[in-house]
Structure formats: structure tokens, C-alpha cells
Tab-separated table of C-alpha atoms and ligand atoms in Angstrom:
chain	number	residue	atom	x	y	z
A	260	MET	CA	-42.184	-5.572	-16.439
A	261	THR	CA	-42.244	-7.466	-13.153
A	262	ASP	CA	-45.350	-7.490	-10.979
A	263	ARG	CA	-43.589	-5.328	-8.443
A	264	ARG	CA	-42.599	-2.725	-11.009
A	265	ALA	CA	-46.091	-2.757	-12.450
A	266	PHE	CA	-47.562	-2.231	-8.984
A	267	LEU	CA	-45.202	0.627	-8.217
A	268	LYS	CA	-45.872	2.249	-11.569
A	269	THR	CA	-49.605	2.274	-10.965
A	270	LEU	CA	-49.571	3.268	-7.334
A	271	ALA	CA	-46.971	5.953	-7.909
A	272	GLY	CA	-49.416	7.685	-10.168
A	273	THR	CA	-47.872	6.998	-13.558
A	274	ALA	CA	-51.510	6.464	-14.374
A	275	PRO	CA	-52.456	9.609	-12.455
A	276	ALA	CA	-55.449	9.897	-10.171
A	277	ILE	CA	-58.468	10.672	-12.341
A	278	LEU	CA	-59.959	14.074	-11.683
A	279	LEU	CA	-63.622	13.201	-12.118
A	280	ASN	CA	-64.608	16.830	-12.203
A	281	PRO	CA	-61.561	18.388	-13.886
A	282	PHE	CA	-62.290	21.823	-12.596
A	283	PRO	CA	-64.297	21.845	-9.391
A	284	VAL	CA	-66.717	24.636	-8.798
A	285	LEU	CA	-67.656	26.171	-5.516
A	286	SER	CA	-71.364	25.712	-5.927
A	287	ALA	CA	-73.952	26.063	-8.653
A	288	GLU	CA	-74.911	29.561	-7.443
A	289	ILE	CA	-71.443	31.059	-7.492
A	290	ASN	CA	-69.939	29.046	-10.347
A	291	HIS	CA	-69.584	32.066	-12.561
A	292	ALA	CA	-69.280	34.649	-9.814
A	293	GLU	CA	-66.187	36.673	-8.950
A	294	PRO	CA	-63.410	34.844	-7.080
A	295	VAL	CA	-64.360	34.443	-3.428
A	296	ASP	CA	-62.766	36.502	-0.682
A	297	ILE	CA	-62.223	33.984	2.144
A	298	GLY	CA	-60.681	36.492	4.553
A	299	GLU	CA	-57.284	36.180	6.187
A	300	VAL	CA	-55.371	34.946	9.185
A	301	ARG	CA	-52.387	36.639	10.766
A	302	SER	CA	-50.124	33.548	10.753
A	303	LEU	CA	-50.135	29.835	10.234
A	304	ASP	CA	-48.069	27.204	12.083
A	305	ILE	CA	-48.015	23.600	10.990
A	306	ARG	CA	-46.448	20.841	13.061
A	307	CYS	CA	-45.625	17.582	11.357
A	308	VAL	CA	-47.030	14.965	13.705
A	309	SER	CA	-46.145	12.169	11.316
A	310	GLU	CA	-45.323	11.983	7.630
A	311	THR	CA	-44.240	8.309	7.790
A	312	GLY	CA	-47.108	6.569	6.029
A	313	TRP	CA	-45.505	3.161	6.428
A	314	PHE	CA	-42.115	1.957	7.538
A	315	ASP	CA	-41.120	-0.297	4.632
A	316	THR	CA	-42.266	0.305	1.085
A	317	GLY	CA	-41.346	-3.248	-0.010
A	318	ILE	CA	-43.764	-4.673	2.606
A	319	ILE	CA	-46.760	-2.542	1.658
A	320	ALA	CA	-46.047	-3.146	-2.042
A	321	GLY	CA	-46.051	-6.881	-1.370
A	322	ASP	CA	-49.258	-6.711	0.658
A	323	VAL	CA	-51.125	-4.917	-2.121
A	324	ARG	CA	-49.692	-7.022	-4.888
A	325	LYS	CA	-50.618	-10.294	-3.167
A	326	ALA	CA	-54.191	-9.017	-2.636
A	327	GLY	CA	-54.604	-8.285	-6.345
A	328	GLY	CA	-53.006	-4.909	-6.999
A	329	PRO	CA	-53.947	-1.234	-6.538
A	330	GLY	CA	-57.354	-1.704	-8.161
A	331	ILE	CA	-58.441	-3.694	-5.105
A	332	ASN	CA	-60.399	-1.925	-2.392
A	333	GLN	CA	-58.186	-1.279	0.621
A	334	TYR	CA	-60.712	-2.806	3.053
A	335	GLY	CA	-60.069	-6.238	1.527
A	336	ILE	CA	-56.276	-6.143	1.810
A	337	PRO	CA	-54.508	-7.957	4.643
A	338	PHE	CA	-51.863	-5.361	5.425
A	339	THR	CA	-48.887	-6.180	7.635
A	340	ALA	CA	-49.939	-4.439	10.833
A	341	GLU	CA	-46.421	-3.724	12.162
A	342	ASN	CA	-45.652	-1.792	8.950
A	343	SER	CA	-48.351	0.822	9.489
A	344	GLY	CA	-47.264	4.370	10.285
A	345	GLY	CA	-49.587	7.220	9.316
A	346	TYR	CA	-49.871	10.840	8.253
A	347	SER	CA	-51.055	13.663	10.550
A	348	ALA	CA	-50.402	17.364	11.004
A	349	LEU	CA	-51.372	19.868	13.697
A	350	ILE	CA	-52.400	23.184	12.175
A	351	THR	CA	-52.517	26.343	14.278
A	352	VAL	CA	-53.880	29.589	12.872
A	353	GLU	CA	-53.657	32.968	14.508
A	354	ASN	CA	-56.699	35.122	13.693
A	355	LEU	CA	-56.375	38.814	12.868
A	356	ASN	CA	-57.471	39.585	16.425
A	357	GLY	CA	-54.655	37.450	17.885
A	358	ASN	CA	-56.742	34.450	18.971
A	359	LYS	CA	-55.403	31.038	18.003
A	360	SER	CA	-57.305	28.001	16.742
A	361	ARG	CA	-55.981	24.481	16.224
A	362	TYR	CA	-57.087	21.867	13.714
A	363	LEU	CA	-55.845	18.347	13.226
A	364	LEU	CA	-55.347	17.078	9.687
A	365	ASP	CA	-55.700	13.281	9.463
A	366	SER	CA	-55.345	10.601	12.117
A	367	GLY	CA	-52.690	8.353	10.646
A	368	TRP	CA	-52.810	4.585	10.404
A	369	GLY	CA	-51.235	2.269	13.040
A	370	ASN	CA	-52.592	3.090	16.448
A	371	ASP	CA	-49.364	2.211	18.220
A	372	TRP	CA	-47.305	4.588	16.089
A	373	MET	CA	-49.995	7.326	16.109
A	374	ASP	CA	-50.349	7.108	19.911
A	375	TYR	CA	-46.580	7.600	20.106
A	376	ALA	CA	-46.565	10.493	17.601
A	377	PHE	CA	-49.536	12.204	19.295
A	378	ARG	CA	-47.805	11.934	22.672
A	379	LYS	CA	-44.494	13.297	21.285
A	380	SER	CA	-46.397	16.188	19.618
A	381	GLY	CA	-48.685	17.034	22.529
A	382	VAL	CA	-51.736	16.281	20.352
A	383	ASP	CA	-53.176	13.811	22.886
A	384	ALA	CA	-53.302	16.508	25.591
A	385	TYR	CA	-54.789	19.098	23.239
A	386	LEU	CA	-57.522	16.599	22.266
A	387	GLU	CA	-58.328	15.737	25.893
A	388	GLN	CA	-58.511	19.446	26.793
A	389	ASN	CA	-60.837	20.167	23.810
A	390	ARG	CA	-58.238	22.540	22.437
A	391	ILE	CA	-58.498	21.277	18.858
A	392	LYS	CA	-61.487	22.756	16.988
A	393	GLY	CA	-61.846	20.045	14.384
A	394	LEU	CA	-60.401	16.996	12.670
A	395	ILE	CA	-60.109	17.379	8.910
A	396	LEU	CA	-59.809	14.020	7.145
A	397	SER	CA	-58.169	14.636	3.778
A	398	HIS	CA	-59.264	11.233	2.379
A	399	ASP	CA	-59.886	7.745	3.663
A	400	HIS	CA	-56.668	6.091	2.552
A	401	ASN	CA	-55.413	3.700	5.244
A	402	ASP	CA	-52.375	5.782	6.120
A	403	HIS	CA	-54.501	8.902	6.779
A	404	PHE	CA	-57.657	7.520	8.295
A	405	TRP	CA	-57.425	4.001	9.678
A	406	GLY	CA	-55.789	5.302	12.844
A	407	ILE	CA	-58.988	7.224	13.720
A	408	GLU	CA	-59.194	5.494	17.117
A	409	SER	CA	-56.024	7.331	18.215
A	410	THR	CA	-57.914	10.621	17.891
A	411	LEU	CA	-61.383	9.573	19.020
A	412	LYS	CA	-60.266	7.868	22.208
A	413	HIS	CA	-59.128	11.268	23.470
A	414	CYS	CA	-61.972	13.304	22.031
A	415	PRO	CA	-64.938	11.316	20.620
A	416	ASP	CA	-67.027	14.399	19.993
A	417	ILE	CA	-64.497	16.350	17.903
A	418	PRO	CA	-66.126	18.042	14.856
A	419	LEU	CA	-65.238	16.194	11.676
A	420	TYR	CA	-64.758	17.407	8.113
A	421	TYR	CA	-64.231	14.816	5.345
A	422	PRO	CA	-64.941	14.240	1.637
A	423	ALA	CA	-68.637	13.536	0.972
A	424	THR	CA	-67.377	10.698	-1.238
A	425	PHE	CA	-66.078	8.749	1.801
A	426	HIS	CA	-66.509	4.954	1.430
A	427	LYS	CA	-69.408	3.352	3.303
A	428	LYS	CA	-66.965	1.263	5.317
A	429	SER	CA	-65.130	4.430	6.349
A	430	ILE	CA	-68.389	5.838	7.723
A	431	ASN	CA	-68.860	2.556	9.592
A	432	LEU	CA	-65.404	2.936	11.030
A	433	LEU	CA	-66.307	6.374	12.340
A	434	ASP	CA	-69.413	4.849	13.890
A	435	GLY	CA	-67.399	2.025	15.452
A	436	THR	CA	-69.355	-0.668	13.649
A	437	ASP	CA	-68.745	-3.332	10.996
A	438	TYR	CA	-65.190	-4.366	11.717
A	439	SER	CA	-63.490	-6.235	8.931
A	440	SER	CA	-62.256	-9.716	9.690
A	441	VAL	CA	-59.370	-9.169	7.245
A	442	PRO	CA	-56.094	-9.145	9.185
A	443	GLY	CA	-54.457	-5.702	9.338
A	444	ASN	CA	-57.784	-3.914	8.805
A	445	PRO	CA	-58.805	-1.195	11.250
A	446	ARG	CA	-61.142	-1.092	14.205
A	447	ASN	CA	-62.580	1.763	16.255
A	448	ARG	CA	-63.744	1.164	19.790
A	449	PHE	CA	-64.592	4.849	20.294
A	450	PRO	CA	-67.547	5.759	18.056
A	451	HIS	CA	-67.514	9.350	16.844
A	452	LYS	CA	-70.287	11.341	18.591
A	453	GLY	CA	-69.607	14.876	17.422
A	454	PRO	CA	-70.864	16.965	14.466
A	455	ARG	CA	-69.915	15.813	10.955
A	456	THR	CA	-69.537	17.919	7.857
A	457	PRO	CA	-69.189	15.979	4.631
A	458	VAL	CA	-67.476	18.384	2.218
A	459	LYS	CA	-69.181	18.203	-1.180
A	460	PRO	CA	-66.882	18.029	-4.237
A	461	GLY	CA	-65.918	21.455	-5.454
A	462	GLU	CA	-67.643	23.357	-2.687
A	463	LEU	CA	-65.878	25.764	-0.393
A	464	CYS	CA	-66.222	24.744	3.266
A	465	MET	CA	-65.226	27.655	5.528
A	466	LEU	CA	-64.005	26.703	8.985
A	467	GLN	CA	-63.169	30.306	9.888
A	468	PRO	CA	-62.108	33.467	8.038
A	469	GLY	CA	-59.035	32.741	5.968
A	470	PHE	CA	-59.392	28.971	6.288
A	471	ALA	CA	-61.259	26.906	3.688
A	472	VAL	CA	-61.515	23.171	2.909
A	473	VAL	CA	-62.230	22.053	-0.656
A	474	ASP	CA	-62.894	18.468	-1.797
A	475	PHE	CA	-61.569	17.457	-5.219
A	476	ASP	CA	-63.443	14.583	-6.822
A	477	VAL	CA	-60.575	12.294	-7.832
A	478	ASP	CA	-60.451	8.527	-8.294
A	479	ILE	CA	-57.566	7.261	-6.169
A	480	PRO	CA	-55.938	3.764	-6.006
A	481	LEU	CA	-57.240	1.207	-3.489
A	482	GLY	CA	-60.894	2.159	-3.923
A	483	VAL	CA	-60.694	5.694	-2.503
A	484	ARG	CA	-62.545	8.636	-4.033
A	485	GLY	CA	-62.053	12.333	-3.307
A	486	GLU	CA	-59.458	14.288	-1.368
A	487	CYS	CA	-59.843	17.514	0.581
A	488	ALA	CA	-57.224	20.216	0.425
A	489	ILE	CA	-56.993	23.205	2.761
A	490	TYR	CA	-56.506	26.810	1.651
A	491	VAL	CA	-55.269	29.282	4.218
A	492	LYS	CA	-54.776	32.935	3.278
A	493	VAL	CA	-52.066	34.555	5.413
A	494	LYS	CA	-52.115	38.350	5.690
A	495	ASP	CA	-49.395	40.121	3.680
A	496	LYS	CA	-48.086	36.770	2.380
A	497	GLY	CA	-50.636	34.888	0.313
A	498	TYR	CA	-52.224	31.435	0.152
A	499	VAL	CA	-50.833	28.290	1.710
A	500	VAL	CA	-52.121	25.034	0.236
A	501	ILE	CA	-52.177	22.140	2.710
A	502	THR	CA	-52.525	18.535	1.519
A	503	GLY	CA	-52.714	14.987	2.862
A	504	CYS	CA	-51.456	13.010	-0.150
A	505	GLY	CA	-52.110	15.631	-2.850
A	506	HIS	CA	-53.728	13.068	-5.174
A	507	PRO	CA	-55.540	15.807	-7.236
A	508	GLY	CA	-52.107	17.104	-8.254
A	509	ILE	CA	-50.503	20.268	-6.863
A	510	CYS	CA	-50.875	22.144	-10.172
A	511	SER	CA	-54.665	21.491	-10.085
A	512	LEU	CA	-54.796	22.808	-6.535
A	513	PHE	CA	-52.948	25.966	-7.605
A	514	ASP	CA	-55.269	26.338	-10.607
A	515	PHE	CA	-58.269	26.138	-8.322
A	516	ALA	CA	-56.922	28.963	-6.125
A	517	ALA	CA	-56.147	31.113	-9.150
A	518	ALA	CA	-59.605	30.675	-10.641
A	519	ARG	CA	-61.871	30.647	-7.569
A	520	LEU	CA	-60.201	32.515	-4.711
A	521	LYS	CA	-59.616	36.228	-4.564
A	522	GLY	CA	-55.889	36.860	-4.982
A	523	GLY	CA	-55.457	33.142	-5.573
A	524	GLN	CA	-52.613	33.671	-8.058
A	525	ASN	CA	-50.447	34.458	-5.058
A	526	ILE	CA	-49.380	31.073	-3.667
A	527	TYR	CA	-47.029	31.714	-0.731
A	528	GLY	CA	-46.388	28.149	0.303
A	529	CYS	CA	-47.507	24.553	0.534
A	530	TYR	CA	-47.370	21.791	3.117
A	531	GLY	CA	-47.921	18.035	2.938
A	532	GLY	CA	-47.718	15.114	0.565
A	533	LEU	CA	-47.561	15.816	-3.152
A	534	HIS	CA	-47.843	12.243	-4.402
A	535	ILE	CA	-45.347	12.759	-7.194
A	536	ALA	CA	-42.644	10.123	-6.763
A	537	PRO	CA	-43.665	8.137	-3.625
A	538	PHE	CA	-41.610	5.158	-4.771
A	539	GLU	CA	-38.560	7.203	-5.789
A	540	ARG	CA	-38.773	6.675	-9.492
A	541	TRP	CA	-38.269	9.808	-11.586
A	542	GLU	CA	-40.251	10.335	-14.756
A	543	PRO	CA	-39.961	13.345	-17.079
A	544	ARG	CA	-43.651	14.247	-16.641
A	545	MET	CA	-42.917	15.001	-13.000
A	546	GLN	CA	-41.031	18.108	-14.117
A	547	ALA	CA	-44.397	19.816	-14.678
A	548	SER	CA	-44.990	20.118	-10.914
A	549	ILE	CA	-41.669	21.855	-10.509
A	550	GLU	CA	-42.453	24.234	-13.318
A	551	CYS	CA	-45.897	25.179	-11.988
A	552	MET	CA	-44.384	25.925	-8.573
A	553	LYS	CA	-41.760	28.107	-10.182
A	554	ASP	CA	-44.434	29.874	-12.218
A	555	ALA	CA	-46.450	30.475	-9.024
A	556	GLY	CA	-43.433	32.134	-7.415
A	557	ILE	CA	-43.906	30.001	-4.311
A	558	LYS	CA	-41.872	31.106	-1.258
A	559	LYS	CA	-41.928	28.001	1.013
A	560	VAL	CA	-42.230	24.379	-0.152
A	561	ALA	CA	-42.845	22.192	2.902
A	562	CYS	CA	-43.531	18.926	1.190
A	563	ASN	CA	-43.103	15.477	2.697
A	564	HIS	CA	-44.853	12.080	2.944
A	565	CYS	CA	-45.526	10.717	-0.559
A	566	THR	CA	-43.697	13.487	-2.413
A	567	GLY	CA	-40.483	11.503	-2.937
A	568	ARG	CA	-36.926	12.491	-2.107
A	569	ILE	CA	-36.004	12.272	-5.737
A	570	TRP	CA	-38.516	15.028	-6.533
A	571	VAL	CA	-37.255	17.131	-3.652
A	572	GLU	CA	-33.677	16.902	-4.989
A	573	LYS	CA	-34.802	17.924	-8.445
A	574	ALA	CA	-36.906	20.754	-7.030
A	575	MET	CA	-34.007	22.123	-4.973
A	576	ASN	CA	-31.687	21.906	-7.978
A	577	ALA	CA	-34.274	23.884	-9.917
A	578	GLY	CA	-34.143	26.610	-7.269
A	579	LEU	CA	-37.390	25.956	-5.467
A	580	PRO	CA	-37.370	26.984	-1.791
A	581	VAL	CA	-37.758	23.548	-0.199
A	582	VAL	CA	-37.782	23.811	3.613
A	583	GLN	CA	-35.328	21.416	5.269
A	584	GLY	CA	-36.159	19.402	8.368
A	585	THR	CA	-35.145	16.629	10.702
A	586	ASP	CA	-36.590	13.260	11.616
A	587	ALA	CA	-37.061	13.681	15.338
A	588	PHE	CA	-39.200	10.720	16.400
A	589	ARG	CA	-36.502	8.047	16.520
A	590	SER	CA	-37.152	6.616	19.952
A	591	TYR	CA	-39.918	4.411	18.437
A	592	TYR	CA	-39.035	0.757	17.943
A	593	ARG	CA	-39.287	1.105	14.159
A	594	ILE	CA	-37.642	3.623	11.835
A	595	SER	CA	-38.624	4.056	8.223
A	596	THR	CA	-36.358	2.263	5.762
A	597	ALA	CA	-36.244	5.582	3.897
A	598	ALA	CA	-34.916	7.496	6.909
A	599	LEU	CA	-31.511	9.072	6.575
A	600	LYS	CA	-28.766	8.611	9.168
A	601	GLY	CA	-28.390	11.214	11.924
A	602	GLY	CA	-31.933	12.555	11.934
A	603	ALA	CA	-31.446	14.714	8.854
A	604	ASN	CA	-34.136	15.173	6.280
A	605	PRO	CA	-34.258	17.079	3.014
A	606	TYR	CA	-37.806	18.070	3.935
A	607	ILE	CA	-40.067	18.730	6.926
A	608	GLY	CA	-40.106	15.528	8.991
A	609	ASN	CA	-41.729	14.021	12.068
A	610	GLY	CA	-41.692	16.514	14.943
A	611	ASP	CA	-40.744	19.553	12.783
A	612	SER	CA	-42.771	22.737	12.636
A	613	ILE	CA	-43.026	25.456	9.999
A	614	VAL	CA	-44.468	28.938	10.262
A	615	PHE	CA	-46.084	30.623	7.286
B	151	LIG	FE1	-50.692	9.067	2.133
B	152	LIG	FE1	-53.457	8.813	-0.292
């Protein structure tokens, strides 16, 4: 096996992320209690600000391989700066009383791309007008977190929610201190000044009725630990599971809902990266994620980012309701090497919105 293939195999999750606590609990007190009623929202709207983690997979694969492989901590890797994209989504929930609240999920990677994507999505204005209630950082992978300056320069006091297992250097980045001298590593000239909520593994962090954040204690390549997923319960529909990369595995996220949340067997939809075939190599074990979605009776699959087009094709052929999209942000000077001609996309892409 070549070095490149070995790298892709590992990073793609052939050796899956290790779930350190295989079945997270909400807290010691309610571990054995009845499933929790988190309340409901009337509707949920998610705008894809950016699902383009990086523009060229060959370049990021080469950067990581040259630095020593996916076991190396990301803060020591000289990434090619022009290759950095980033993941971010704008989440709008309508409460049962009709009021709307916005949350930002992740702040992407390359500041130039994220500034562009925020401008195209109107996120920059919402931030400056204090119309976003919080920034939820799913995990501190470079493509989700290293673009933090693009958010904080507009709103340095935004409330933050992030895995309690965040790396020390990631906390330093929030504080605007301890810049790495490694080329392609991030900086933050706008220290975060607002409230911070580290979400403890397995605990249920309620941001409002019907909207909960849960951290799953998983070991993730490049020295990252823990990823938060979001559970939103939409009235008369069911739960929507929102992910950044989905490193814990979508079936584990469904299992958590079924075991710990009232009515959690009813999964209405999902949004975000599923980290199944990010490097477009199909393996038979990936079929399990299709089967568990079919078993759940899911109504809307809005996957993107690190899911893999090859998985999407298989999922559609298996009859799963994958939501189609476009790829609207093409006036930027770079376009992903994975982009299809004509702005088409087999899944929700940059600039698309979906209502649950
Ligand atoms: Fe990612
Ligand atoms: Fe990730």
C-alpha cells in the first residue's frame, strides 16, 4: 500500500474514530432515569454557509503525510494556506411562540474563504448586529475551528459552546495567545471575551427548549478529541441531528437519541458531515450507515462535507431521501476540485438552505 493510500485509509475512518465512552450518559444523576423531554421548536432552518473543508484533497493529504501522518497533532502540521476552506452552518429555530433564534455552527478554516462565505450568507451582518445567540464549535479540527477570527472580529463576545475536551492550544487560540510559528497554522487577533460553556462528554447542554448540544467523547485523527452534535426536536416531525464532521458515527448519534431523549426513536432528519467516505473510497462496512438510516425511517438526509459523494449515490440508490442542492458560491477565486460542473450538487451545498 502506498503512503498516500495508507494515509487516506486512516483519515477516512477505516480505522474508525474511537468512542472513548461507547454510550454517553447525560449525567450521573439521570443516567438511569427516563428519557429526557427536551421540549420542541416549531421549525428549523439550516443554511449551509460552507461545506467545503478544503479545496484540493491531494494537497491536504500531502501536507499531513509529509508531517508524519494522521497521528500527528494538527498544530504541528504546515498546511498549505491557500487550500483551506472551512465548514460552517447558520441554524435558525422558530420557537413555539413564533420567536426566532439563530446559532452559528463552526467558524470554518481559511479566513479569506470564511470572510467571503460569511458575507455571501449574511452571517457577518448578523454577527455585528448581535443577532446570533451563540457559536457552537462542534470540534477543534482545523476546517471547523481555525477560522475563528472570521467570527470573533465581528462579535468577540458571542457566547461559545464547545467540547470540554478541547485542546489547550485551541483554548489559546480563543484567547488570542500562543500563535504557532508553523506555516499555515492559525492566528486570532480578536480574543474571545464572551461567556464560554465547555460541554462535558455525555451531558445534555440545553440552549433553549427543543435544542440540545451533546459532546461525544471520541478520539479523532490529528490529535482532536470529542465532537458535539446538536439535537433539535421539531413539533409534529421529530428529531433532527446536526453534525460538524460526524466523527462519532451517525448510527451512534441515533442510538443516543433513542436511548436518552423522549421520543428519540423518531429521527426526522439530519444535516452536516457524516465522515463516511470523505476520500470517495467505498467499503462494505459503510453500508451499515445506510441501513441504520433506513431503520430509523428518516425523512430528510441533508448530508454534505466529509460524507462522500460515493456514499450519497449509494444512499439514494437504496431509497434514502437525500436532499439535493447546488454549489452557489462560485465567484471565489478557488473552486473545490470535487465540485461538479454547472453548480449542481447531489447534496446540500454552499449557499443552500433546508427547512425541517
Ligand atoms: Fe470537517
Ligand atoms: Fe473533523
